[in-house]
Amino acid sequence: PSMELLLFLLANAQMKNLMFICAYRSNEVGVDHPFADIMTKVTESRGEFVAKVDLFSLSQEAISQFVADSIGMEEVDSVKELVEVIYPKTMGNIFCVMQAIEELVRKNALYYDVMCFEWRWTVDKVELANQVGADVVETVKSKIKGLSVNIQNILAVMAYIPFSVDVSVLKELLLTDDALDENEIASLLKEASDEGMLIFLAESGHYVLAHDRIREASRGYLGEKEDHDQLLLHMADVLQRLGKGSKMEWC
């Protein structure tokens, strides 16, 4: 139904003074994908109003400006050494760049000098490069390991749920030694969002994982734990129970 509604709105010639921006990953939308079919029909009916823009990874100059802005440096040249380490390992992917900066901060290679009120790094470029992982998934897993056990458990559960879920359902899905009430879970979700792991959707009032690499890292981290299979079995039992003759909308 949502796809049909989107086609109706986009192809409606009576629709005036309204711009639609649709974003998708080209490697995930093939010619047989429903969205590709929609765009073909819209282009045929209203081609003069349709523009396609291919977005690629950011240039080193753009990343330099981003890094400078992120750590409060006015001059781009002042972060040249930092960017020369970060850019080759991220190739301009902004999510990877953000994770690389956070990793340097976690490892204290990049730190805020409270005496001089500015961000600094005192190690040379070779040492900086050694502190930045080449695999962004491993970098995110390293960040997850630094979070509280309860947040780790929440991320592990959400990594296997394709959609957002209500707090009450999330409570059922969690497999923890200490039972958490809904207020505690809501607080943990907010904390995970502050850490950049989740995004809050105002429309539904639910949280979702902020990036597919976070989903991949959460699954990988769970796979290293002994209770991996036990958690998946527990989740399957809960979802099966919720789906049996229940009118409860769990996702």
JSON list of C-alpha atoms in Angstrom, two decimals:
[
{"chain": "A", "resi": 1, "resn": "PRO", "atom": "CA", "xyz": [0.00, 0.00, 0.00]},
{"chain": "A", "resi": 2, "resn": "SER", "atom": "CA", "xyz": [2.78, 2.48, 0.80]},
{"chain": "A", "resi": 3, "resn": "MET", "atom": "CA", "xyz": [4.36, 1.91, -2.62]},
{"chain": "A", "resi": 4, "resn": "GLU", "atom": "CA", "xyz": [0.99, 2.43, -4.32]},
{"chain": "A", "resi": 5, "resn": "LEU", "atom": "CA", "xyz": [0.48, 5.65, -2.37]},
{"chain": "A", "resi": 6, "resn": "LEU", "atom": "CA", "xyz": [3.95, 6.85, -3.36]},
{"chain": "A", "resi": 7, "resn": "LEU", "atom": "CA", "xyz": [3.22, 6.15, -7.04]},
{"chain": "A", "resi": 8, "resn": "PHE", "atom": "CA", "xyz": [-0.12, 7.96, -6.82]},
{"chain": "A", "resi": 9, "resn": "LEU", "atom": "CA", "xyz": [1.48, 11.05, -5.30]},
{"chain": "A", "resi": 10, "resn": "LEU", "atom": "CA", "xyz": [4.50, 11.19, -7.57]},
{"chain": "A", "resi": 11, "resn": "ALA", "atom": "CA", "xyz": [2.57, 10.58, -10.78]},
{"chain": "A", "resi": 12, "resn": "ASN", "atom": "CA", "xyz": [-0.31, 12.92, -9.89]},
{"chain": "A", "resi": 13, "resn": "ALA", "atom": "CA", "xyz": [-0.16, 15.87, -12.29]},
{"chain": "A", "resi": 14, "resn": "GLN", "atom": "CA", "xyz": [-2.53, 17.81, -10.02]},
{"chain": "A", "resi": 15, "resn": "MET", "atom": "CA", "xyz": [0.04, 17.83, -7.23]},
{"chain": "A", "resi": 16, "resn": "LYS", "atom": "CA", "xyz": [1.61, 21.31, -7.15]},
{"chain": "A", "resi": 17, "resn": "ASN", "atom": "CA", "xyz": [4.32, 23.10, -5.14]},
{"chain": "A", "resi": 18, "resn": "LEU", "atom": "CA", "xyz": [5.56, 19.93, -3.49]},
{"chain": "A", "resi": 19, "resn": "MET", "atom": "CA", "xyz": [9.00, 18.33, -3.76]},
{"chain": "A", "resi": 20, "resn": "PHE", "atom": "CA", "xyz": [9.66, 14.66, -3.03]},
{"chain": "A", "resi": 21, "resn": "ILE", "atom": "CA", "xyz": [13.19, 13.51, -2.21]},
{"chain": "A", "resi": 22, "resn": "CYS", "atom": "CA", "xyz": [13.62, 9.75, -2.37]},
{"chain": "A", "resi": 23, "resn": "ALA", "atom": "CA", "xyz": [16.97, 8.27, -1.31]},
{"chain": "A", "resi": 24, "resn": "TYR", "atom": "CA", "xyz": [18.09, 4.68, -1.83]},
{"chain": "A", "resi": 25, "resn": "ARG", "atom": "CA", "xyz": [21.21, 2.59, -2.32]},
{"chain": "A", "resi": 26, "resn": "SER", "atom": "CA", "xyz": [21.60, 1.82, -6.01]},
{"chain": "A", "resi": 27, "resn": "ASN", "atom": "CA", "xyz": [23.26, -1.52, -5.26]},
{"chain": "A", "resi": 28, "resn": "GLU", "atom": "CA", "xyz": [20.15, -2.61, -3.31]},
{"chain": "A", "resi": 29, "resn": "VAL", "atom": "CA", "xyz": [17.50, -1.52, -5.85]},
{"chain": "A", "resi": 30, "resn": "GLY", "atom": "CA", "xyz": [17.71, -3.62, -9.01]},
{"chain": "A", "resi": 31, "resn": "VAL", "atom": "CA", "xyz": [15.54, -3.36, -12.11]},
{"chain": "A", "resi": 32, "resn": "ASP", "atom": "CA", "xyz": [13.05, -5.84, -10.65]},
{"chain": "A", "resi": 33, "resn": "HIS", "atom": "CA", "xyz": [12.67, -3.91, -7.37]},
{"chain": "A", "resi": 34, "resn": "PRO", "atom": "CA", "xyz": [9.19, -2.35, -6.77]},
{"chain": "A", "resi": 35, "resn": "PHE", "atom": "CA", "xyz": [10.74, 1.09, -6.29]},
{"chain": "A", "resi": 36, "resn": "ALA", "atom": "CA", "xyz": [12.55, 0.86, -9.63]},
{"chain": "A", "resi": 37, "resn": "ASP", "atom": "CA", "xyz": [9.19, 0.09, -11.28]},
{"chain": "A", "resi": 38, "resn": "ILE", "atom": "CA", "xyz": [7.65, 3.12, -9.59]},
{"chain": "A", "resi": 39, "resn": "MET", "atom": "CA", "xyz": [10.41, 5.44, -10.78]},
{"chain": "A", "resi": 40, "resn": "THR", "atom": "CA", "xyz": [10.07, 4.11, -14.33]},
{"chain": "A", "resi": 41, "resn": "LYS", "atom": "CA", "xyz": [6.35, 4.90, -14.34]},
{"chain": "A", "resi": 42, "resn": "VAL", "atom": "CA", "xyz": [6.85, 8.32, -12.76]},
{"chain": "A", "resi": 43, "resn": "THR", "atom": "CA", "xyz": [9.58, 9.21, -15.25]},
{"chain": "A", "resi": 44, "resn": "GLU", "atom": "CA", "xyz": [7.32, 8.18, -18.14]},
{"chain": "A", "resi": 45, "resn": "SER", "atom": "CA", "xyz": [4.43, 10.31, -16.88]},
{"chain": "A", "resi": 46, "resn": "ARG", "atom": "CA", "xyz": [6.25, 13.31, -15.42]},
{"chain": "A", "resi": 47, "resn": "GLY", "atom": "CA", "xyz": [9.80, 13.01, -16.71]},
{"chain": "A", "resi": 48, "resn": "GLU", "atom": "CA", "xyz": [10.36, 16.77, -16.98]},
{"chain": "A", "resi": 49, "resn": "PHE", "atom": "CA", "xyz": [9.92, 17.07, -13.22]},
{"chain": "A", "resi": 50, "resn": "VAL", "atom": "CA", "xyz": [12.16, 14.14, -12.27]},
{"chain": "A", "resi": 51, "resn": "ALA", "atom": "CA", "xyz": [15.86, 14.57, -11.57]},
{"chain": "A", "resi": 52, "resn": "LYS", "atom": "CA", "xyz": [18.24, 11.78, -10.57]},
{"chain": "A", "resi": 53, "resn": "VAL", "atom": "CA", "xyz": [21.36, 12.65, -8.62]},
{"chain": "A", "resi": 54, "resn": "ASP", "atom": "CA", "xyz": [24.06, 10.06, -7.94]},
{"chain": "A", "resi": 55, "resn": "LEU", "atom": "CA", "xyz": [25.79, 10.64, -4.62]},
{"chain": "A", "resi": 56, "resn": "PHE", "atom": "CA", "xyz": [29.32, 9.33, -4.22]},
{"chain": "A", "resi": 57, "resn": "SER", "atom": "CA", "xyz": [31.80, 9.31, -1.36]},
{"chain": "A", "resi": 58, "resn": "LEU", "atom": "CA", "xyz": [33.02, 12.73, -0.26]},
{"chain": "A", "resi": 59, "resn": "SER", "atom": "CA", "xyz": [36.28, 14.16, -1.53]},
{"chain": "A", "resi": 60, "resn": "GLN", "atom": "CA", "xyz": [39.33, 14.54, 0.70]},
{"chain": "A", "resi": 61, "resn": "GLU", "atom": "CA", "xyz": [38.76, 18.31, 0.71]},
{"chain": "A", "resi": 62, "resn": "ALA", "atom": "CA", "xyz": [35.18, 17.83, 1.96]},
{"chain": "A", "resi": 63, "resn": "ILE", "atom": "CA", "xyz": [36.34, 15.38, 4.62]},
{"chain": "A", "resi": 64, "resn": "SER", "atom": "CA", "xyz": [39.01, 17.87, 5.69]},
{"chain": "A", "resi": 65, "resn": "GLN", "atom": "CA", "xyz": [36.33, 20.50, 6.22]},
{"chain": "A", "resi": 66, "resn": "PHE", "atom": "CA", "xyz": [34.14, 18.02, 8.11]},
{"chain": "A", "resi": 67, "resn": "VAL", "atom": "CA", "xyz": [36.96, 16.96, 10.44]},
{"chain": "A", "resi": 68, "resn": "ALA", "atom": "CA", "xyz": [37.96, 20.58, 11.05]},
{"chain": "A", "resi": 69, "resn": "ASP", "atom": "CA", "xyz": [34.37, 21.51, 11.88]},
{"chain": "A", "resi": 70, "resn": "SER", "atom": "CA", "xyz": [33.97, 18.43, 14.11]},
{"chain": "A", "resi": 71, "resn": "ILE", "atom": "CA", "xyz": [36.89, 19.34, 16.37]},
{"chain": "A", "resi": 72, "resn": "GLY", "atom": "CA", "xyz": [36.44, 23.11, 16.21]},
{"chain": "A", "resi": 73, "resn": "MET", "atom": "CA", "xyz": [39.44, 23.97, 14.02]},
{"chain": "A", "resi": 74, "resn": "GLU", "atom": "CA", "xyz": [39.03, 27.12, 11.93]},
{"chain": "A", "resi": 75, "resn": "GLU", "atom": "CA", "xyz": [41.84, 26.30, 9.50]},
{"chain": "A", "resi": 76, "resn": "VAL", "atom": "CA", "xyz": [41.49, 23.17, 7.37]},
{"chain": "A", "resi": 77, "resn": "ASP", "atom": "CA", "xyz": [45.29, 22.89, 7.09]},
{"chain": "A", "resi": 78, "resn": "SER", "atom": "CA", "xyz": [45.46, 22.34, 10.84]},
{"chain": "A", "resi": 79, "resn": "VAL", "atom": "CA", "xyz": [43.84, 18.89, 10.46]},
{"chain": "A", "resi": 80, "resn": "LYS", "atom": "CA", "xyz": [45.85, 17.85, 7.40]},
{"chain": "A", "resi": 81, "resn": "GLU", "atom": "CA", "xyz": [47.81, 15.17, 9.27]},
{"chain": "A", "resi": 82, "resn": "LEU", "atom": "CA", "xyz": [44.64, 13.79, 10.83]},
{"chain": "A", "resi": 83, "resn": "VAL", "atom": "CA", "xyz": [42.82, 13.65, 7.48]},
{"chain": "A", "resi": 84, "resn": "GLU", "atom": "CA", "xyz": [45.79, 11.98, 5.78]},
{"chain": "A", "resi": 85, "resn": "VAL", "atom": "CA", "xyz": [45.30, 9.13, 8.25]},
{"chain": "A", "resi": 86, "resn": "ILE", "atom": "CA", "xyz": [41.49, 8.97, 8.21]},
{"chain": "A", "resi": 87, "resn": "TYR", "atom": "CA", "xyz": [40.72, 9.42, 4.51]},
{"chain": "A", "resi": 88, "resn": "PRO", "atom": "CA", "xyz": [42.64, 6.42, 3.07]},
{"chain": "A", "resi": 89, "resn": "LYS", "atom": "CA", "xyz": [40.90, 4.10, 5.56]},
{"chain": "A", "resi": 90, "resn": "THR", "atom": "CA", "xyz": [37.41, 5.48, 4.99]},
{"chain": "A", "resi": 91, "resn": "MET", "atom": "CA", "xyz": [37.52, 6.57, 1.34]},
{"chain": "A", "resi": 92, "resn": "GLY", "atom": "CA", "xyz": [35.20, 9.46, 2.02]},
{"chain": "A", "resi": 93, "resn": "ASN", "atom": "CA", "xyz": [32.36, 7.46, 3.57]},
{"chain": "A", "resi": 94, "resn": "ILE", "atom": "CA", "xyz": [31.02, 9.89, 6.17]},
{"chain": "A", "resi": 95, "resn": "PHE", "atom": "CA", "xyz": [29.79, 7.17, 8.54]},
{"chain": "A", "resi": 96, "resn": "CYS", "atom": "CA", "xyz": [33.23, 5.54, 8.51]},
{"chain": "A", "resi": 97, "resn": "VAL", "atom": "CA", "xyz": [34.87, 8.93, 9.06]},
{"chain": "A", "resi": 98, "resn": "MET", "atom": "CA", "xyz": [32.73, 9.55, 12.14]},
{"chain": "A", "resi": 99, "resn": "GLN", "atom": "CA", "xyz": [33.57, 6.10, 13.50]},
{"chain": "A", "resi": 100, "resn": "ALA", "atom": "CA", "xyz": [37.30, 6.69, 12.89]},
{"chain": "A", "resi": 101, "resn": "ILE", "atom": "CA", "xyz": [37.22, 9.98, 14.81]},
{"chain": "A", "resi": 102, "resn": "GLU", "atom": "CA", "xyz": [35.35, 8.34, 17.69]},
{"chain": "A", "resi": 103, "resn": "GLU", "atom": "CA", "xyz": [37.86, 5.49, 17.74]},
{"chain": "A", "resi": 104, "resn": "LEU", "atom": "CA", "xyz": [40.78, 7.93, 18.02]},
{"chain": "A", "resi": 105, "resn": "VAL", "atom": "CA", "xyz": [39.00, 9.64, 20.92]},
{"chain": "A", "resi": 106, "resn": "ARG", "atom": "CA", "xyz": [38.28, 6.32, 22.67]},
{"chain": "A", "resi": 107, "resn": "LYS", "atom": "CA", "xyz": [41.95, 5.38, 22.39]},
{"chain": "A", "resi": 108, "resn": "ASN", "atom": "CA", "xyz": [42.97, 8.84, 23.62]},
{"chain": "A", "resi": 109, "resn": "ALA", "atom": "CA", "xyz": [45.00, 9.46, 20.47]},
{"chain": "A", "resi": 110, "resn": "LEU", "atom": "CA", "xyz": [42.74, 12.45, 19.88]},
{"chain": "A", "resi": 111, "resn": "TYR", "atom": "CA", "xyz": [41.82, 14.30, 23.05]},
{"chain": "A", "resi": 112, "resn": "TYR", "atom": "CA", "xyz": [40.43, 17.59, 24.28]},
{"chain": "A", "resi": 113, "resn": "ASP", "atom": "CA", "xyz": [43.01, 19.69, 26.11]},
{"chain": "A", "resi": 114, "resn": "VAL", "atom": "CA", "xyz": [41.10, 21.34, 28.97]},
{"chain": "A", "resi": 115, "resn": "MET", "atom": "CA", "xyz": [43.98, 23.75, 29.58]},
{"chain": "A", "resi": 116, "resn": "CYS", "atom": "CA", "xyz": [44.13, 25.06, 26.02]},
{"chain": "A", "resi": 117, "resn": "PHE", "atom": "CA", "xyz": [40.42, 24.50, 25.23]},
{"chain": "A", "resi": 118, "resn": "GLU", "atom": "CA", "xyz": [41.09, 22.68, 21.96]},
{"chain": "A", "resi": 119, "resn": "TRP", "atom": "CA", "xyz": [41.33, 19.22, 20.45]},
{"chain": "A", "resi": 120, "resn": "ARG", "atom": "CA", "xyz": [44.86, 17.84, 20.07]},
{"chain": "A", "resi": 121, "resn": "TRP", "atom": "CA", "xyz": [46.86, 14.79, 19.07]},
{"chain": "A", "resi": 122, "resn": "THR", "atom": "CA", "xyz": [50.45, 14.33, 20.13]},
{"chain": "A", "resi": 123, "resn": "VAL", "atom": "CA", "xyz": [51.41, 11.12, 18.31]},
{"chain": "A", "resi": 124, "resn": "ASP", "atom": "CA", "xyz": [52.86, 11.07, 14.80]},
{"chain": "A", "resi": 125, "resn": "LYS", "atom": "CA", "xyz": [50.97, 10.07, 11.65]},
{"chain": "A", "resi": 126, "resn": "VAL", "atom": "CA", "xyz": [52.20, 6.48, 11.73]},
{"chain": "A", "resi": 127, "resn": "GLU", "atom": "CA", "xyz": [50.93, 5.97, 15.28]},
{"chain": "A", "resi": 128, "resn": "LEU", "atom": "CA", "xyz": [47.63, 7.65, 14.42]},
{"chain": "A", "resi": 129, "resn": "ALA", "atom": "CA", "xyz": [47.21, 5.26, 11.51]},
{"chain": "A", "resi": 130, "resn": "ASN", "atom": "CA", "xyz": [47.83, 2.30, 13.82]},
{"chain": "A", "resi": 131, "resn": "GLN", "atom": "CA", "xyz": [45.01, 3.51, 16.07]},
{"chain": "A", "resi": 132, "resn": "VAL", "atom": "CA", "xyz": [42.40, 3.56, 13.28]},
{"chain": "A", "resi": 133, "resn": "GLY", "atom": "CA", "xyz": [41.00, 0.20, 12.23]},
{"chain": "A", "resi": 134, "resn": "ALA", "atom": "CA", "xyz": [40.66, -0.60, 8.54]},
{"chain": "A", "resi": 135, "resn": "ASP", "atom": "CA", "xyz": [37.37, -2.46, 9.10]},
{"chain": "A", "resi": 136, "resn": "VAL", "atom": "CA", "xyz": [34.52, -0.18, 10.16]},
{"chain": "A", "resi": 137, "resn": "VAL", "atom": "CA", "xyz": [32.51, -3.16, 11.50]},
{"chain": "A", "resi": 138, "resn": "GLU", "atom": "CA", "xyz": [35.35, -4.04, 13.87]},
{"chain": "A", "resi": 139, "resn": "THR", "atom": "CA", "xyz": [35.54, -0.38, 14.86]},
{"chain": "A", "resi": 140, "resn": "VAL", "atom": "CA", "xyz": [31.83, -0.33, 15.74]},
{"chain": "A", "resi": 141, "resn": "LYS", "atom": "CA", "xyz": [32.19, -3.64, 17.61]},
{"chain": "A", "resi": 142, "resn": "SER", "atom": "CA", "xyz": [34.96, -2.03, 19.65]},
{"chain": "A", "resi": 143, "resn": "LYS", "atom": "CA", "xyz": [32.59, 0.81, 20.51]},
{"chain": "A", "resi": 144, "resn": "ILE", "atom": "CA", "xyz": [29.82, -1.62, 21.48]},
{"chain": "A", "resi": 145, "resn": "LYS", "atom": "CA", "xyz": [32.18, -3.38, 23.88]},
{"chain": "A", "resi": 146, "resn": "GLY", "atom": "CA", "xyz": [32.61, -0.08, 25.71]},
{"chain": "A", "resi": 147, "resn": "LEU", "atom": "CA", "xyz": [28.87, 0.35, 26.30]},
{"chain": "A", "resi": 148, "resn": "SER", "atom": "CA", "xyz": [26.92, -1.03, 29.23]},
{"chain": "A", "resi": 149, "resn": "VAL", "atom": "CA", "xyz": [25.88, -4.69, 29.16]},
{"chain": "A", "resi": 150, "resn": "ASN", "atom": "CA", "xyz": [22.21, -3.74, 28.99]},
{"chain": "A", "resi": 151, "resn": "ILE", "atom": "CA", "xyz": [22.74, -1.56, 25.93]},
{"chain": "A", "resi": 152, "resn": "GLN", "atom": "CA", "xyz": [24.78, -4.35, 24.34]},
{"chain": "A", "resi": 153, "resn": "ASN", "atom": "CA", "xyz": [21.84, -6.70, 24.88]},
{"chain": "A", "resi": 154, "resn": "ILE", "atom": "CA", "xyz": [19.38, -4.22, 23.37]},
{"chain": "A", "resi": 155, "resn": "LEU", "atom": "CA", "xyz": [21.55, -3.72, 20.28]},
{"chain": "A", "resi": 156, "resn": "ALA", "atom": "CA", "xyz": [21.94, -7.49, 19.91]},
{"chain": "A", "resi": 157, "resn": "VAL", "atom": "CA", "xyz": [18.16, -7.96, 19.92]},
{"chain": "A", "resi": 158, "resn": "MET", "atom": "CA", "xyz": [17.48, -5.04, 17.57]},
{"chain": "A", "resi": 159, "resn": "ALA", "atom": "CA", "xyz": [20.10, -6.36, 15.13]},
{"chain": "A", "resi": 160, "resn": "TYR", "atom": "CA", "xyz": [17.77, -9.29, 14.39]},
{"chain": "A", "resi": 161, "resn": "ILE", "atom": "CA", "xyz": [14.57, -7.25, 14.14]},
{"chain": "A", "resi": 162, "resn": "PRO", "atom": "CA", "xyz": [14.03, -5.78, 10.64]},
{"chain": "A", "resi": 163, "resn": "PHE", "atom": "CA", "xyz": [11.70, -3.05, 11.89]},
{"chain": "A", "resi": 164, "resn": "SER", "atom": "CA", "xyz": [11.27, -0.90, 14.98]},
{"chain": "A", "resi": 165, "resn": "VAL", "atom": "CA", "xyz": [9.54, -2.44, 17.98]},
{"chain": "A", "resi": 166, "resn": "ASP", "atom": "CA", "xyz": [7.57, -1.13, 20.90]},
{"chain": "A", "resi": 167, "resn": "VAL", "atom": "CA", "xyz": [9.29, -0.95, 24.29]},
{"chain": "A", "resi": 168, "resn": "SER", "atom": "CA", "xyz": [6.89, -3.53, 25.69]},
{"chain": "A", "resi": 169, "resn": "VAL", "atom": "CA", "xyz": [7.88, -6.00, 22.97]},
{"chain": "A", "resi": 170, "resn": "LEU", "atom": "CA", "xyz": [11.56, -5.23, 23.40]},
{"chain": "A", "resi": 171, "resn": "LYS", "atom": "CA", "xyz": [11.17, -6.03, 27.09]},
{"chain": "A", "resi": 172, "resn": "GLU", "atom": "CA", "xyz": [9.84, -9.48, 26.15]},
{"chain": "A", "resi": 173, "resn": "LEU", "atom": "CA", "xyz": [12.65, -10.10, 23.67]},
{"chain": "A", "resi": 174, "resn": "LEU", "atom": "CA", "xyz": [15.50, -9.23, 26.02]},
{"chain": "A", "resi": 175, "resn": "LEU", "atom": "CA", "xyz": [17.24, -12.11, 27.73]},
{"chain": "A", "resi": 176, "resn": "THR", "atom": "CA", "xyz": [18.92, -10.64, 30.80]},
{"chain": "A", "resi": 177, "resn": "ASP", "atom": "CA", "xyz": [19.75, -11.75, 34.32]},
{"chain": "A", "resi": 178, "resn": "ASP", "atom": "CA", "xyz": [18.15, -8.63, 35.79]},
{"chain": "A", "resi": 179, "resn": "ALA", "atom": "CA", "xyz": [14.58, -7.92, 34.68]},
{"chain": "A", "resi": 180, "resn": "LEU", "atom": "CA", "xyz": [14.26, -4.40, 33.27]},
{"chain": "A", "resi": 181, "resn": "ASP", "atom": "CA", "xyz": [11.04, -2.44, 33.40]},
{"chain": "A", "resi": 182, "resn": "GLU", "atom": "CA", "xyz": [9.82, -0.35, 30.46]},
{"chain": "A", "resi": 183, "resn": "ASN", "atom": "CA", "xyz": [11.06, 2.93, 31.91]},
{"chain": "A", "resi": 184, "resn": "GLU", "atom": "CA", "xyz": [14.56, 1.51, 32.32]},
{"chain": "A", "resi": 185, "resn": "ILE", "atom": "CA", "xyz": [14.52, 0.20, 28.75]},
{"chain": "A", "resi": 186, "resn": "ALA", "atom": "CA", "xyz": [13.33, 3.58, 27.44]},
{"chain": "A", "resi": 187, "resn": "SER", "atom": "CA", "xyz": [16.20, 5.24, 29.29]},
{"chain": "A", "resi": 188, "resn": "LEU", "atom": "CA", "xyz": [18.70, 2.77, 27.81]},
{"chain": "A", "resi": 189, "resn": "LEU", "atom": "CA", "xyz": [17.34, 3.39, 24.31]},
{"chain": "A", "resi": 190, "resn": "LYS", "atom": "CA", "xyz": [17.85, 7.13, 24.81]},
{"chain": "A", "resi": 191, "resn": "GLU", "atom": "CA", "xyz": [21.40, 6.50, 26.01]},
{"chain": "A", "resi": 192, "resn": "ALA", "atom": "CA", "xyz": [22.14, 4.32, 22.96]},
{"chain": "A", "resi": 193, "resn": "SER", "atom": "CA", "xyz": [20.75, 7.10, 20.77]},
{"chain": "A", "resi": 194, "resn": "ASP", "atom": "CA", "xyz": [23.05, 9.63, 22.44]},
{"chain": "A", "resi": 195, "resn": "GLU", "atom": "CA", "xyz": [25.95, 7.30, 21.60]},
{"chain": "A", "resi": 196, "resn": "GLY", "atom": "CA", "xyz": [24.93, 7.40, 17.93]},
{"chain": "A", "resi": 197, "resn": "MET", "atom": "CA", "xyz": [23.87, 3.76, 17.79]},
{"chain": "A", "resi": 198, "resn": "LEU", "atom": "CA", "xyz": [20.12, 4.37, 17.42]},
{"chain": "A", "resi": 199, "resn": "ILE", "atom": "CA", "xyz": [17.86, 6.93, 15.78]},
{"chain": "A", "resi": 200, "resn": "PHE", "atom": "CA", "xyz": [14.53, 8.01, 17.26]},
{"chain": "A", "resi": 201, "resn": "LEU", "atom": "CA", "xyz": [11.61, 8.04, 14.80]},
{"chain": "A", "resi": 202, "resn": "ALA", "atom": "CA", "xyz": [9.21, 10.74, 15.93]},
{"chain": "A", "resi": 203, "resn": "GLU", "atom": "CA", "xyz": [6.42, 9.41, 13.68]},
{"chain": "A", "resi": 204, "resn": "SER", "atom": "CA", "xyz": [6.26, 6.01, 15.38]},
{"chain": "A", "resi": 205, "resn": "GLY", "atom": "CA", "xyz": [7.89, 6.89, 18.70]},
{"chain": "A", "resi": 206, "resn": "HIS", "atom": "CA", "xyz": [10.29, 3.98, 18.24]},
{"chain": "A", "resi": 207, "resn": "TYR", "atom": "CA", "xyz": [14.06, 3.65, 17.90]},
{"chain": "A", "resi": 208, "resn": "VAL", "atom": "CA", "xyz": [15.89, 1.98, 15.01]},
{"chain": "A", "resi": 209, "resn": "LEU", "atom": "CA", "xyz": [19.54, 1.19, 14.39]},
{"chain": "A", "resi": 210, "resn": "ALA", "atom": "CA", "xyz": [21.32, 4.21, 12.95]},
{"chain": "A", "resi": 211, "resn": "HIS", "atom": "CA", "xyz": [23.23, 2.33, 10.24]},
{"chain": "A", "resi": 212, "resn": "ASP", "atom": "CA", "xyz": [23.40, -1.12, 8.68]},
{"chain": "A", "resi": 213, "resn": "ARG", "atom": "CA", "xyz": [27.05, -1.40, 9.78]},
{"chain": "A", "resi": 214, "resn": "ILE", "atom": "CA", "xyz": [25.84, -1.07, 13.38]},
{"chain": "A", "resi": 215, "resn": "ARG", "atom": "CA", "xyz": [23.44, -3.94, 12.73]},
{"chain": "A", "resi": 216, "resn": "GLU", "atom": "CA", "xyz": [26.27, -6.02, 11.26]},
{"chain": "A", "resi": 217, "resn": "ALA", "atom": "CA", "xyz": [28.60, -5.19, 14.16]},
{"chain": "A", "resi": 218, "resn": "SER", "atom": "CA", "xyz": [25.91, -5.98, 16.74]},
{"chain": "A", "resi": 219, "resn": "ARG", "atom": "CA", "xyz": [25.29, -9.37, 15.17]},
{"chain": "A", "resi": 220, "resn": "GLY", "atom": "CA", "xyz": [29.02, -10.04, 15.03]},
{"chain": "A", "resi": 221, "resn": "TYR", "atom": "CA", "xyz": [29.46, -9.06, 18.66]},
{"chain": "A", "resi": 222, "resn": "LEU", "atom": "CA", "xyz": [26.57, -11.31, 19.70]},
{"chain": "A", "resi": 223, "resn": "GLY", "atom": "CA", "xyz": [28.12, -14.16, 17.72]},
{"chain": "A", "resi": 224, "resn": "GLU", "atom": "CA", "xyz": [31.17, -13.99, 19.97]},
{"chain": "A", "resi": 225, "resn": "LYS", "atom": "CA", "xyz": [29.09, -14.54, 23.12]},
{"chain": "A", "resi": 226, "resn": "GLU", "atom": "CA", "xyz": [28.24, -17.93, 24.59]},
{"chain": "A", "resi": 227, "resn": "ASP", "atom": "CA", "xyz": [24.50, -17.22, 24.88]},
{"chain": "A", "resi": 228, "resn": "HIS", "atom": "CA", "xyz": [24.16, -16.39, 21.16]},
{"chain": "A", "resi": 229, "resn": "ASP", "atom": "CA", "xyz": [22.01, -19.41, 20.27]},
{"chain": "A", "resi": 230, "resn": "GLN", "atom": "CA", "xyz": [20.04, -19.15, 23.51]},
{"chain": "A", "resi": 231, "resn": "LEU", "atom": "CA", "xyz": [19.07, -15.54, 22.75]},
{"chain": "A", "resi": 232, "resn": "LEU", "atom": "CA", "xyz": [17.98, -16.32, 19.18]},
{"chain": "A", "resi": 233, "resn": "LEU", "atom": "CA", "xyz": [15.87, -19.23, 20.41]},
{"chain": "A", "resi": 234, "resn": "HIS", "atom": "CA", "xyz": [14.30, -17.02, 23.07]},
{"chain": "A", "resi": 235, "resn": "MET", "atom": "CA", "xyz": [13.48, -14.33, 20.50]},
{"chain": "A", "resi": 236, "resn": "ALA", "atom": "CA", "xyz": [11.93, -16.90, 18.17]},
{"chain": "A", "resi": 237, "resn": "ASP", "atom": "CA", "xyz": [9.73, -18.23, 20.98]},
{"chain": "A", "resi": 238, "resn": "VAL", "atom": "CA", "xyz": [8.60, -14.74, 21.96]},
{"chain": "A", "resi": 239, "resn": "LEU", "atom": "CA", "xyz": [7.78, -13.66, 18.40]},
{"chain": "A", "resi": 240, "resn": "GLN", "atom": "CA", "xyz": [5.93, -16.89, 17.74]},
{"chain": "A", "resi": 241, "resn": "ARG", "atom": "CA", "xyz": [3.89, -16.42, 20.90]},
{"chain": "A", "resi": 242, "resn": "LEU", "atom": "CA", "xyz": [3.08, -12.80, 20.05]},
{"chain": "A", "resi": 243, "resn": "GLY", "atom": "CA", "xyz": [2.05, -13.76, 16.54]},
{"chain": "A", "resi": 244, "resn": "LYS", "atom": "CA", "xyz": [-0.34, -16.55, 17.53]},
{"chain": "A", "resi": 245, "resn": "GLY", "atom": "CA", "xyz": [-3.87, -15.28, 17.27]},
{"chain": "A", "resi": 246, "resn": "SER", "atom": "CA", "xyz": [-2.88, -11.96, 18.76]},
{"chain": "A", "resi": 247, "resn": "LYS", "atom": "CA", "xyz": [-4.01, -8.57, 17.52]},
{"chain": "A", "resi": 248, "resn": "MET", "atom": "CA", "xyz": [-0.94, -7.01, 19.08]},
{"chain": "A", "resi": 249, "resn": "GLU", "atom": "CA", "xyz": [1.12, -5.07, 16.55]},
{"chain": "A", "resi": 250, "resn": "TRP", "atom": "CA", "xyz": [4.70, -5.84, 17.53]},
{"chain": "A", "resi": 251, "resn": "CYS", "atom": "CA", "xyz": [6.57, -4.29, 14.59]}
]
